[in-house]
Amino acid sequence: MDSNHKSCSICDRRHISKPSTDWCSECNQALCTDCKEYHSLLNISRNHMTIPIAKYDELRTSILSIGNICEDHRERYHLYCQTHDKLLCHTCIEDHSECNDIKSIDKIAKNIKTSESFNEVRMSLEDLETNIDKMILEVQSNCTSIKDCPEIVSHQMCEIRTKINKHLDTLDIRLKEELSKHKNVAENDMQLTLKHLDEKKLNTARKQTQMEDITKYASDVQTFLGLRSLSSDVIADESFLRSLLENGSLDKVKIEFELDESIASFSNVISKFGLVQLKKIPGNFCLESQKGKQAQTIEKLNTIEDIFVKFVHSITTKADSIYGCEFLPDGNIVICNYPTSGIDYICVFNSNGSSLKTIPVQPNYAYDVVAMDKHIVAVTSPRKRKNRIVSINTQNKEMTIIETEHQCYSVTFNDGKFQTISSNLGIITIDAKNGKTMSTIQIDLSWKASLTSFESKLYVCDPILNTVSCCDMEGNNIWSFKDDAVIKKPGGIAVDGMGNVYVTNEDMHNVIVISPDGNQTRQLLSQSDGLKKPRAIQYNRRQNRLMVANNSEKAFLFDISHST
């Protein structure tokens, strides 16, 4: 950024001193009236948006700080890799030679101010401000009500003290101290919550100002770059607001007094008035979300009949018994080989289906696989008397053993916890750090049952029972589907971003899709698509891509879209 923005940058190079009238963020130059006219006529700069120099200082932190220079190579960003969500300069592209979805930033940024992503960030900022205001009112209401609680409890104490002796004077003091302590704890917690919310409100106001400045003055490229930062901030702020709901910061707080039952008749042996504690009453607070309302409208419009499948390519896995497959965040694919005899291993393929590496897991098994991080996967190894999950780095093949208390088969991973099928138990939740069982959902399932999760719901298919079911995280059934004419030996299950459920049928050599409410079904793929005893299945919600693996040898990739 030019430090002497009060003078025309071009005239300065000609040793002419002329005051600047405008600033071009894309050229990073101050312009006088004449140079601005020349700048607007050049092919390379005629589409550049200039800013009045009077606005320069006002916009310095809001727009002009949005960088478009590669930190590694000090070149301008010109390209964007959708696979890796990474901005690229001309030098960066050397590291992305295999990526087939690299696009020009200028093309992506064109009309971005009228795009859905721009509108989503704007709505999210509005939602943040609304939710913060509502939370502040909720906490302030709690502050008012909590102040009345000590007086209520004190009145109860006065009624009792007429029946007891001087010993209660000491107990009275102790109780009041305890009341004050709890009140202080509650008020401190709420004041801390208010402090955080006030900070978030201030930050949101700044981001809204930045959004308005971007809307009015930013170039398309700046808008695109600025949106990425704003989107990341908005996601973090929304996560913070949800955390307040989840950790009980918005729960109503009340100080309750519980009289010791024996105090009336045995006052001489009572050591305390009763139990004082903070009681949190869950409120009915809900976060406002314009995006959520829009998504619900879209979901209502789209049905499984609108799903369109496009074949991408097949993968020759060379595996002879596939129970699990997974997409990695970078688009690579991992497939498990779990043979009745022979070597257990995982295979890593790139998004084009080319084999990258094979990682043997002996003496462990390789039943199912789930991504834990960018390069880390967890593989279940249901060996008798050696129950474990194996964490594998797909880059350097380093393995870490997580000993478990029970055998683990089909597995999913969320928030540092595994949820897995365990024979004779049902679905167990395991701490990924130490392998300890945290909870158990007792459901009658075979060890071959397949499990996945989406938006606080668990989805299970069982090839022995010929059923597909959906339940909440406590195991409460939401819906179940069973129809022997439609489902026969379901082997794998996956869920897309709209809640549609995809199930492989080994004996029927097909894949069916079930509506989010479990009421409708449709055959999506069949033998004519190359399926032969399909078992493992996985859905990449980021790319809307479905992977289906036959029992052996072949796997297939399909792009999923909705016809309009």
Coordinates of C-alpha atoms in Angstrom, one line a residue:
M1 CA 0.0 0.0 0.0
D2 CA 1.4 3.4 -1.0
S3 CA 2.4 5.3 2.1
N4 CA 2.2 8.8 0.4
H5 CA -1.4 8.5 -0.8
K6 CA -1.9 12.3 -0.8
S7 CA 0.2 12.6 -3.9
C8 CA -0.4 11.0 -7.3
S9 CA 1.8 7.8 -7.5
I10 CA 2.2 8.0 -11.3
C11 CA 3.2 11.7 -11.2
D12 CA 5.6 11.1 -8.4
R13 CA 7.5 8.7 -10.6
R14 CA 7.8 11.4 -13.2
H15 CA 9.0 13.8 -10.5
I16 CA 5.8 15.9 -10.7
S17 CA 4.0 16.8 -7.5
K18 CA 0.2 16.7 -8.0
P19 CA -2.4 16.0 -5.3
S20 CA -4.3 12.7 -5.6
T21 CA -8.1 12.6 -6.0
D22 CA -8.7 8.8 -6.1
W23 CA -7.2 5.5 -5.0
C24 CA -7.1 2.3 -7.0
S25 CA -6.9 -0.7 -4.7
E26 CA -6.1 -3.2 -7.5
C27 CA -3.1 -1.1 -8.8
N28 CA -2.3 0.0 -5.2
Q29 CA -1.8 3.6 -6.5
A30 CA -3.0 7.1 -5.8
L31 CA -4.3 8.9 -8.9
C32 CA -4.7 12.6 -9.8
T33 CA -7.6 13.7 -12.1
D34 CA -5.6 13.3 -15.3
C35 CA -4.0 10.0 -14.4
K36 CA -7.4 8.7 -13.3
E37 CA -8.8 9.4 -16.8
Y38 CA -5.9 7.7 -18.4
H39 CA -6.2 4.8 -16.0
S40 CA -9.9 4.4 -17.0
L41 CA -9.0 4.1 -20.7
L42 CA -6.3 1.4 -20.4
N43 CA -7.5 -2.1 -21.2
I44 CA -5.7 -3.5 -18.2
S45 CA -7.3 -1.1 -15.7
R46 CA -10.5 0.2 -17.2
N47 CA -12.6 -2.1 -15.1
H48 CA -10.8 -1.2 -11.9
M49 CA -12.9 0.4 -9.2
T50 CA -11.4 3.6 -7.7
I51 CA -12.1 5.2 -4.3
P52 CA -12.2 8.9 -3.5
I53 CA -9.0 9.7 -1.7
A54 CA -11.1 11.2 1.1
K55 CA -12.4 7.7 1.8
Y56 CA -8.9 6.2 1.9
D57 CA -8.3 6.5 5.6
E58 CA -11.8 5.5 6.5
L59 CA -11.6 2.3 4.5
R60 CA -8.0 1.4 5.4
T61 CA -9.0 -1.2 8.0
S62 CA -12.3 -2.2 6.4
I63 CA -11.3 -2.9 2.8
L64 CA -7.8 -1.8 2.0
S65 CA -6.4 -4.3 4.5
I66 CA -7.8 -7.2 2.5
G67 CA -4.6 -8.6 1.0
N68 CA -4.4 -10.1 -2.5
I69 CA -0.7 -10.9 -2.4
C70 CA 0.7 -14.4 -1.9
E71 CA 2.7 -14.5 1.3
D72 CA 5.0 -17.3 0.0
H73 CA 5.9 -15.8 -3.4
R74 CA 4.9 -12.1 -3.1
E75 CA 2.9 -12.3 -6.3
R76 CA -0.8 -11.4 -6.8
Y77 CA -3.4 -14.1 -6.4
H78 CA -4.9 -14.9 -9.8
L79 CA -6.4 -18.4 -9.3
Y80 CA -8.5 -20.4 -6.8
C81 CA -8.2 -24.2 -6.2
Q82 CA -11.7 -25.5 -5.2
T83 CA -10.3 -28.9 -4.1
H84 CA -8.0 -27.4 -1.5
D85 CA -9.9 -24.1 -0.9
K86 CA -6.7 -22.2 -1.5
L87 CA -5.8 -19.0 -3.3
L88 CA -3.0 -19.4 -5.9
C89 CA -0.5 -17.1 -7.5
H90 CA 1.2 -18.2 -10.8
T91 CA 4.0 -19.8 -8.8
C92 CA 1.6 -21.7 -6.4
I93 CA 0.0 -23.5 -9.3
E94 CA 3.1 -25.8 -9.6
D95 CA 2.0 -27.5 -6.4
H96 CA -1.6 -28.1 -7.8
S97 CA -0.8 -29.7 -11.2
E98 CA -3.1 -32.6 -10.5
C99 CA -6.1 -30.4 -9.4
N100 CA -8.7 -30.2 -12.1
D101 CA -11.0 -27.5 -10.6
I102 CA -8.7 -24.5 -10.6
K103 CA -10.6 -21.3 -11.7
S104 CA -9.7 -17.7 -12.3
I105 CA -10.5 -15.4 -9.4
D106 CA -11.8 -12.8 -11.8
K107 CA -14.4 -15.3 -13.1
I108 CA -15.4 -16.5 -9.6
A109 CA -15.5 -12.9 -8.3
K110 CA -17.7 -11.6 -11.2
N111 CA -21.1 -10.6 -9.9
I112 CA -20.2 -11.9 -6.4
K113 CA -22.1 -9.1 -4.7
T114 CA -25.3 -10.6 -6.0
S115 CA -24.2 -14.2 -5.2
E116 CA -25.8 -16.5 -2.7
S117 CA -22.5 -16.6 -0.6
F118 CA -22.5 -12.8 -0.3
N119 CA -26.1 -12.8 0.8
E120 CA -25.4 -15.6 3.3
V121 CA -22.6 -13.7 5.0
R122 CA -24.8 -10.5 5.1
M123 CA -27.7 -12.5 6.6
S124 CA -25.3 -14.2 9.1
L125 CA -24.0 -10.9 10.3
E126 CA -27.6 -9.7 10.8
D127 CA -28.4 -12.9 12.6
L128 CA -25.4 -12.5 14.9
E129 CA -26.5 -9.0 15.9
T130 CA -30.0 -10.1 16.5
N131 CA -28.9 -13.2 18.5
I132 CA -26.5 -11.2 20.6
D133 CA -29.2 -8.6 21.4
K134 CA -31.6 -11.3 22.4
M135 CA -29.0 -13.0 24.6
I136 CA -28.1 -9.7 26.3
L137 CA -31.8 -9.2 27.2
E138 CA -32.0 -12.8 28.4
V139 CA -29.0 -12.5 30.7
Q140 CA -30.1 -9.1 31.9
S141 CA -33.5 -10.7 32.8
N142 CA -31.6 -13.4 34.7
C143 CA -29.6 -10.7 36.6
T144 CA -32.8 -9.1 37.7
S145 CA -34.5 -12.3 38.8
I146 CA -31.4 -13.6 40.7
K147 CA -31.4 -10.5 42.9
D148 CA -34.8 -11.4 44.3
C149 CA -33.8 -15.0 45.2
P150 CA -31.8 -14.2 48.4
E151 CA -34.7 -12.2 49.8
I152 CA -37.1 -15.1 49.2
V153 CA -34.8 -17.5 50.9
S154 CA -34.2 -15.1 53.8
H155 CA -37.9 -14.9 54.4
Q156 CA -38.0 -18.7 54.7
M157 CA -35.2 -18.5 57.3
C158 CA -37.1 -15.9 59.4
E159 CA -40.2 -18.2 59.7
I160 CA -38.0 -21.0 60.9
R161 CA -35.9 -19.1 63.4
T162 CA -38.8 -18.5 65.8
K163 CA -38.8 -22.3 66.4
I164 CA -35.2 -22.8 67.1
N165 CA -32.6 -21.6 69.7
K166 CA -29.5 -19.5 69.7
H167 CA -27.5 -22.1 67.9
L168 CA -29.3 -21.0 64.7
D169 CA -27.6 -17.7 64.8
T170 CA -24.3 -19.3 63.8
L171 CA -26.1 -21.4 61.1
D172 CA -27.8 -18.2 59.9
I173 CA -24.5 -16.6 59.3
R174 CA -23.1 -19.6 57.5
L175 CA -26.2 -19.8 55.3
K176 CA -26.1 -16.2 54.3
E177 CA -22.4 -16.5 53.4
E178 CA -23.3 -19.5 51.2
L179 CA -26.1 -17.6 49.6
S180 CA -23.9 -14.7 48.9
K181 CA -21.2 -17.0 47.4
H182 CA -23.7 -18.6 45.1
K183 CA -25.2 -15.3 44.1
N184 CA -21.8 -13.9 43.4
V185 CA -20.9 -17.0 41.3
A186 CA -24.1 -16.6 39.3
E187 CA -23.7 -12.9 38.8
N188 CA -20.0 -13.3 37.9
D189 CA -20.9 -15.9 35.4
M190 CA -23.6 -13.8 33.9
Q191 CA -21.5 -10.7 33.8
L192 CA -18.7 -12.6 32.1
T193 CA -21.3 -13.9 29.5
L194 CA -22.5 -10.3 29.0
K195 CA -18.9 -9.1 28.6
H196 CA -18.3 -11.8 25.9
L197 CA -21.6 -10.9 24.2
D198 CA -20.8 -7.2 24.3
E199 CA -17.5 -7.9 22.7
K200 CA -19.1 -10.0 20.0
K201 CA -21.7 -7.3 19.4
L202 CA -19.0 -4.7 18.9
N203 CA -17.0 -7.0 16.6
T204 CA -20.2 -7.8 14.7
A205 CA -20.9 -4.1 14.2
R206 CA -17.4 -3.6 12.9
K207 CA -17.9 -6.5 10.5
Q208 CA -21.2 -5.1 9.3
T209 CA -19.5 -1.7 8.7
Q210 CA -16.9 -3.6 6.7
M211 CA -19.6 -5.5 4.8
E212 CA -21.3 -2.2 3.9
D213 CA -17.9 -0.7 2.8
I214 CA -17.2 -3.8 0.7
T215 CA -20.7 -3.5 -0.9
K216 CA -20.1 0.2 -1.7
Y217 CA -16.5 0.5 -2.5
A218 CA -14.7 -2.9 -2.9
S219 CA -13.7 -4.4 -6.2
D220 CA -15.0 -7.9 -7.0
V221 CA -11.6 -9.4 -6.2
Q222 CA -11.5 -7.6 -2.8
T223 CA -15.1 -8.6 -2.2
F224 CA -14.2 -12.2 -2.8
L225 CA -11.1 -12.1 -0.6
G226 CA -12.9 -10.1 2.1
L227 CA -15.8 -12.6 2.1
R228 CA -13.6 -15.5 2.9
S229 CA -12.3 -13.7 6.0
L230 CA -15.8 -12.6 7.0
S231 CA -17.3 -16.1 6.4
S232 CA -14.6 -17.6 8.6
D233 CA -15.3 -15.0 11.4
V234 CA -19.0 -15.5 11.1
I235 CA -18.7 -19.3 11.4
A236 CA -16.5 -18.8 14.5
D237 CA -19.0 -16.3 16.1
E238 CA -22.0 -18.6 15.3
S239 CA -20.1 -21.5 16.9
F240 CA -19.5 -19.2 20.0
L241 CA -23.2 -18.4 20.3
R242 CA -24.1 -22.1 20.0
S243 CA -21.6 -22.9 22.7
L244 CA -23.3 -20.5 25.0
L245 CA -26.5 -22.4 24.5
E246 CA -24.8 -25.8 24.9
N247 CA -22.8 -24.9 28.0
G248 CA -25.8 -23.5 29.9
S249 CA -24.7 -19.8 29.8
L250 CA -28.3 -18.8 28.8
D251 CA -30.0 -21.1 31.3
K252 CA -32.1 -19.3 33.9
V253 CA -30.3 -19.3 37.3
K254 CA -32.2 -19.6 40.5
I255 CA -31.1 -20.0 44.1
E256 CA -33.1 -22.6 45.9
F257 CA -33.3 -23.4 49.5
E258 CA -34.0 -26.9 50.7
L259 CA -34.8 -27.2 54.4
D260 CA -33.3 -30.1 56.2
E261 CA -36.2 -32.5 57.1
S262 CA -35.0 -33.1 60.7
I263 CA -34.4 -29.5 61.7
A264 CA -37.9 -28.9 63.2
S265 CA -37.7 -31.8 65.7
F266 CA -33.9 -32.1 66.1
S267 CA -32.7 -28.5 66.1
N268 CA -30.0 -29.2 68.7
V269 CA -28.2 -31.6 66.4
I270 CA -28.7 -29.8 63.1
S271 CA -25.4 -28.4 61.6
K272 CA -26.9 -26.4 58.7
F273 CA -30.1 -24.7 57.7
G274 CA -30.3 -26.6 54.4
L275 CA -28.9 -26.9 51.0
V276 CA -28.3 -23.8 48.9
Q277 CA -27.5 -24.4 45.2
L278 CA -27.7 -22.7 41.9
K279 CA -30.4 -24.3 39.7
K280 CA -30.3 -23.8 36.0
I281 CA -33.6 -23.9 34.2
P282 CA -33.2 -24.5 30.5
G283 CA -34.7 -21.6 28.6
N284 CA -36.6 -21.7 25.3
F285 CA -34.0 -19.5 23.5
C286 CA -33.5 -20.3 19.9
L287 CA -30.9 -18.7 17.6
E288 CA -32.3 -16.8 14.7
S289 CA -31.1 -18.0 11.3
Q290 CA -32.2 -16.6 8.0
K291 CA -30.0 -19.1 6.3
G292 CA -31.7 -22.0 8.2
K293 CA -35.1 -20.7 7.1
Q294 CA -33.9 -20.6 3.5
A295 CA -32.4 -24.1 3.8
Q296 CA -35.7 -25.5 5.1
T297 CA -37.5 -23.9 2.2
I298 CA -35.1 -25.5 -0.2
E299 CA -35.4 -28.9 1.5
K300 CA -39.2 -28.7 1.2
L301 CA -38.8 -28.1 -2.6
N302 CA -36.3 -30.8 -3.3
T303 CA -37.4 -34.4 -3.1
I304 CA -35.6 -37.7 -3.8
E305 CA -37.3 -37.7 -7.2
D306 CA -35.3 -34.7 -8.1
I307 CA -31.9 -36.4 -7.4
F308 CA -29.8 -36.6 -10.5
V309 CA -26.8 -39.0 -10.7
K310 CA -23.8 -38.5 -13.0
F311 CA -21.0 -41.2 -13.3
V312 CA -17.6 -39.7 -12.7
H313 CA -15.2 -42.7 -12.9
S314 CA -14.5 -46.1 -11.5
I315 CA -11.6 -47.2 -9.2
T316 CA -9.8 -50.5 -9.4
T317 CA -9.1 -51.2 -5.7
K318 CA -7.6 -54.7 -6.0
A319 CA -9.2 -55.3 -2.6
D320 CA -11.1 -58.6 -2.1
S321 CA -13.3 -57.7 0.9
I322 CA -14.4 -54.0 1.3
Y323 CA -16.4 -53.0 4.4
G324 CA -15.3 -49.4 4.7
C325 CA -14.4 -46.4 2.6
E326 CA -14.0 -42.7 3.3
F327 CA -13.3 -39.3 1.7
L328 CA -10.5 -37.2 3.1
P329 CA -10.8 -33.4 3.3
D330 CA -8.4 -32.9 0.4
G331 CA -10.5 -35.1 -1.9
N332 CA -8.4 -38.2 -1.6
I333 CA -10.1 -41.6 -0.9
V334 CA -9.3 -44.3 1.6
I335 CA -10.6 -47.9 1.2
C336 CA -10.3 -50.8 3.7
N337 CA -9.5 -54.4 2.8
Y338 CA -10.9 -56.8 5.5
P339 CA -10.3 -60.3 4.0
T340 CA -11.3 -63.6 5.6
S341 CA -7.7 -64.6 5.0
G342 CA -4.7 -62.7 3.9
I343 CA -3.4 -59.2 4.7
D344 CA -5.5 -56.4 6.0
Y345 CA -4.6 -53.0 4.6
I346 CA -6.0 -49.5 3.6
C347 CA -5.5 -48.1 0.1
V348 CA -5.2 -44.3 -0.5
F349 CA -6.3 -43.0 -3.9
N350 CA -6.4 -39.5 -5.3
S351 CA -9.7 -37.9 -6.5
N352 CA -9.0 -39.2 -10.0
G353 CA -8.9 -42.8 -8.8
S354 CA -5.1 -43.3 -9.1
S355 CA -3.5 -45.3 -6.3
L356 CA -1.2 -43.3 -4.1
K357 CA -0.2 -45.8 -1.5
T358 CA -1.1 -49.0 0.3
I359 CA -0.6 -49.2 4.1
P360 CA -0.7 -52.7 5.7
V361 CA -2.1 -52.7 9.2
Q362 CA -1.0 -56.2 10.3
P363 CA -1.3 -57.6 12.9
N364 CA -4.4 -55.5 13.2
Y365 CA -7.5 -55.7 11.1
A366 CA -9.0 -53.1 8.7
Y367 CA -12.8 -53.3 9.0
D368 CA -14.0 -49.7 8.7
V369 CA -12.4 -46.3 8.3
V370 CA -13.3 -42.7 9.3
A371 CA -11.4 -39.4 8.8
M372 CA -10.3 -37.7 11.9
D373 CA -8.2 -34.9 10.4
K374 CA -6.8 -33.7 7.1
H375 CA -4.4 -36.7 6.9
I376 CA -5.4 -38.9 9.9
V377 CA -7.9 -41.7 9.6
A378 CA -9.1 -44.2 12.3
V379 CA -9.5 -47.8 11.3
T380 CA -11.5 -50.3 13.5
S381 CA -9.8 -53.6 14.3
P382 CA -12.3 -56.0 15.8
R383 CA -9.8 -58.7 16.9
K384 CA -10.8 -61.0 19.8
R385 CA -9.1 -60.1 23.0
K386 CA -7.3 -57.3 21.2
N387 CA -10.0 -54.6 20.9
R388 CA -8.6 -51.5 19.3
I389 CA -8.9 -48.6 16.9
V390 CA -5.8 -47.8 14.9
S391 CA -5.1 -44.1 14.1
I392 CA -3.1 -43.9 10.8
N393 CA -1.3 -40.9 9.3
T394 CA -1.9 -41.4 5.5
Q395 CA 1.1 -39.2 4.7
N396 CA 3.9 -40.9 6.7
K397 CA 2.1 -44.2 7.5
E398 CA 2.6 -43.6 11.3
M399 CA 0.2 -45.7 13.4
T400 CA -1.1 -45.1 16.9
I401 CA -3.0 -47.8 18.8
I402 CA -6.1 -46.8 20.8
E403 CA -7.1 -49.7 23.0
T404 CA -10.8 -50.1 23.5
E405 CA -13.0 -52.0 26.0
H406 CA -15.1 -53.7 23.3
Q407 CA -14.9 -54.8 19.7
C408 CA -15.6 -52.1 17.2
Y409 CA -17.0 -52.5 13.7
S410 CA -18.7 -49.7 11.6
V411 CA -17.6 -46.3 13.0
T412 CA -18.2 -42.6 12.8
F413 CA -16.3 -39.7 14.4
N414 CA -17.5 -36.3 15.8
D415 CA -16.2 -33.9 18.4
G416 CA -13.3 -36.1 19.6
K417 CA -15.6 -39.1 20.0
F418 CA -16.1 -42.4 18.1
Q419 CA -19.5 -43.9 17.8
T420 CA -19.3 -47.5 16.7
I421 CA -21.2 -50.7 16.3
S422 CA -20.2 -53.3 19.0
S423 CA -21.7 -56.8 18.8
N424 CA -24.0 -57.7 21.7
L425 CA -24.0 -54.1 23.0
G426 CA -25.4 -51.9 20.2
I427 CA -23.9 -48.4 19.6
I428 CA -21.1 -47.3 21.9
T429 CA -19.5 -43.9 22.2
I430 CA -15.7 -44.0 22.8
D431 CA -13.3 -41.2 23.9
A432 CA -10.8 -40.9 21.0
K433 CA -8.1 -39.9 23.4
N434 CA -8.1 -42.9 25.7
G435 CA -10.4 -45.5 24.2
K436 CA -12.7 -45.5 27.2
T437 CA -16.4 -46.2 26.7
M438 CA -18.4 -43.1 27.5
S439 CA -22.0 -44.3 26.9
T440 CA -23.9 -47.2 25.3
I441 CA -27.1 -47.2 23.3
Q442 CA -28.5 -50.7 23.7
I443 CA -30.0 -51.7 20.4
D444 CA -30.3 -55.2 19.0
L445 CA -27.8 -55.0 16.0
S446 CA -25.6 -57.5 14.2
W447 CA -21.9 -56.9 13.9
K448 CA -22.3 -56.3 10.2
A449 CA -24.6 -53.4 10.8
S450 CA -23.4 -50.1 9.2
L451 CA -23.5 -46.7 11.0
T452 CA -23.2 -43.1 10.1
S453 CA -24.2 -39.7 11.6
F454 CA -25.5 -36.3 10.5
E455 CA -26.8 -33.3 12.4
S456 CA -27.2 -35.0 15.8
K457 CA -28.8 -38.1 14.4
L458 CA -27.5 -41.6 14.0
Y459 CA -28.4 -43.8 10.9
V460 CA -28.1 -47.6 10.9
C461 CA -28.7 -50.4 8.5
D462 CA -28.6 -54.0 9.5
P463 CA -28.2 -56.8 6.8
I464 CA -29.5 -59.4 9.2
L465 CA -32.7 -57.6 10.2
N466 CA -33.1 -56.0 6.7
T467 CA -33.9 -52.6 8.3
V468 CA -32.8 -49.0 8.0
S469 CA -33.4 -46.7 11.0
C470 CA -32.8 -43.2 12.3
C471 CA -32.5 -42.3 16.0
D472 CA -31.2 -39.4 18.1
M473 CA -27.9 -39.4 20.0
E474 CA -29.7 -41.0 23.0
G475 CA -31.0 -43.9 20.9
N476 CA -34.7 -42.7 20.7
N477 CA -36.1 -43.9 17.5
I478 CA -37.1 -41.3 14.9
W479 CA -38.1 -43.6 12.1
S480 CA -37.5 -47.1 10.8
F481 CA -37.9 -48.5 7.3
K482 CA -38.4 -52.2 6.4
D483 CA -39.6 -53.6 3.1
D484 CA -38.2 -56.8 1.8
A485 CA -39.1 -55.9 -1.7
V486 CA -36.9 -52.8 -1.5
I487 CA -34.2 -53.7 1.0
K488 CA -32.3 -57.0 1.0
K489 CA -29.1 -57.3 2.9
P490 CA -28.2 -53.6 3.3
G491 CA -24.4 -53.3 3.6
G492 CA -23.6 -49.7 3.9
I493 CA -25.2 -46.3 4.7
A494 CA -24.5 -42.7 4.0
V495 CA -26.3 -39.3 4.3
D496 CA -26.1 -36.2 2.2
G497 CA -26.3 -32.6 3.3
M498 CA -30.1 -32.6 2.9
G499 CA -30.7 -35.7 5.1
N500 CA -31.3 -38.1 2.2
V501 CA -30.2 -41.6 3.1
Y502 CA -28.2 -43.8 0.7
V503 CA -28.1 -47.5 1.3
T504 CA -26.4 -50.3 -0.6
N505 CA -28.2 -53.6 -1.1
E506 CA -25.8 -56.5 -1.6
D507 CA -28.3 -59.1 -2.8
M508 CA -30.2 -56.7 -5.0
H509 CA -27.0 -55.2 -6.5
N510 CA -28.3 -51.7 -6.2
V511 CA -28.3 -48.4 -4.2
I512 CA -31.5 -46.9 -2.9
V513 CA -32.2 -43.5 -1.5
I514 CA -34.6 -42.9 1.4
S515 CA -36.2 -39.5 2.1
P516 CA -35.2 -37.6 5.3
D517 CA -38.4 -38.6 7.0
G518 CA -38.0 -42.3 6.1
N519 CA -41.3 -42.4 4.1
Q520 CA -40.2 -42.5 0.5
T521 CA -37.6 -44.6 -1.4
R522 CA -36.2 -44.8 -4.9
Q523 CA -33.6 -47.0 -6.6
L524 CA -30.7 -44.7 -7.6
L525 CA -28.1 -47.2 -9.0
S526 CA -28.2 -50.8 -10.2
Q527 CA -26.2 -53.5 -11.9
S528 CA -26.2 -51.5 -15.1
D529 CA -24.1 -49.0 -13.3
G530 CA -21.4 -51.6 -12.5
L531 CA -22.7 -52.6 -9.1
K532 CA -22.1 -56.2 -8.0
K533 CA -22.7 -57.0 -4.4
P534 CA -22.1 -53.3 -3.3
R535 CA -21.3 -52.9 0.3
A536 CA -19.3 -49.8 1.4
I537 CA -20.7 -46.4 0.6
Q538 CA -19.7 -42.8 1.5
Y539 CA -21.0 -39.3 0.7
N540 CA -18.8 -36.2 0.3
R541 CA -21.1 -33.4 1.4
R542 CA -18.6 -30.7 0.3
Q543 CA -18.4 -31.9 -3.3
N544 CA -21.8 -33.7 -3.4
R545 CA -20.1 -36.8 -4.6
L546 CA -21.2 -40.4 -3.8
M547 CA -18.7 -43.3 -3.5
V548 CA -20.0 -46.9 -3.8
A549 CA -17.7 -49.9 -3.4
N550 CA -18.5 -53.4 -4.5
N551 CA -17.6 -56.3 -2.1
S552 CA -14.4 -56.6 -4.0
E553 CA -12.3 -55.0 -6.8
K554 CA -14.4 -52.1 -8.1
A555 CA -15.5 -48.8 -6.5
F556 CA -17.4 -46.0 -8.3
L557 CA -17.7 -42.2 -8.0
F558 CA -20.9 -40.4 -8.9
D559 CA -21.8 -36.7 -8.7
I560 CA -25.1 -36.0 -7.1
S561 CA -27.3 -33.0 -8.0
H562 CA -30.9 -31.9 -7.9
S563 CA -32.8 -31.2 -11.1
T564 CA -34.8 -28.0 -11.2

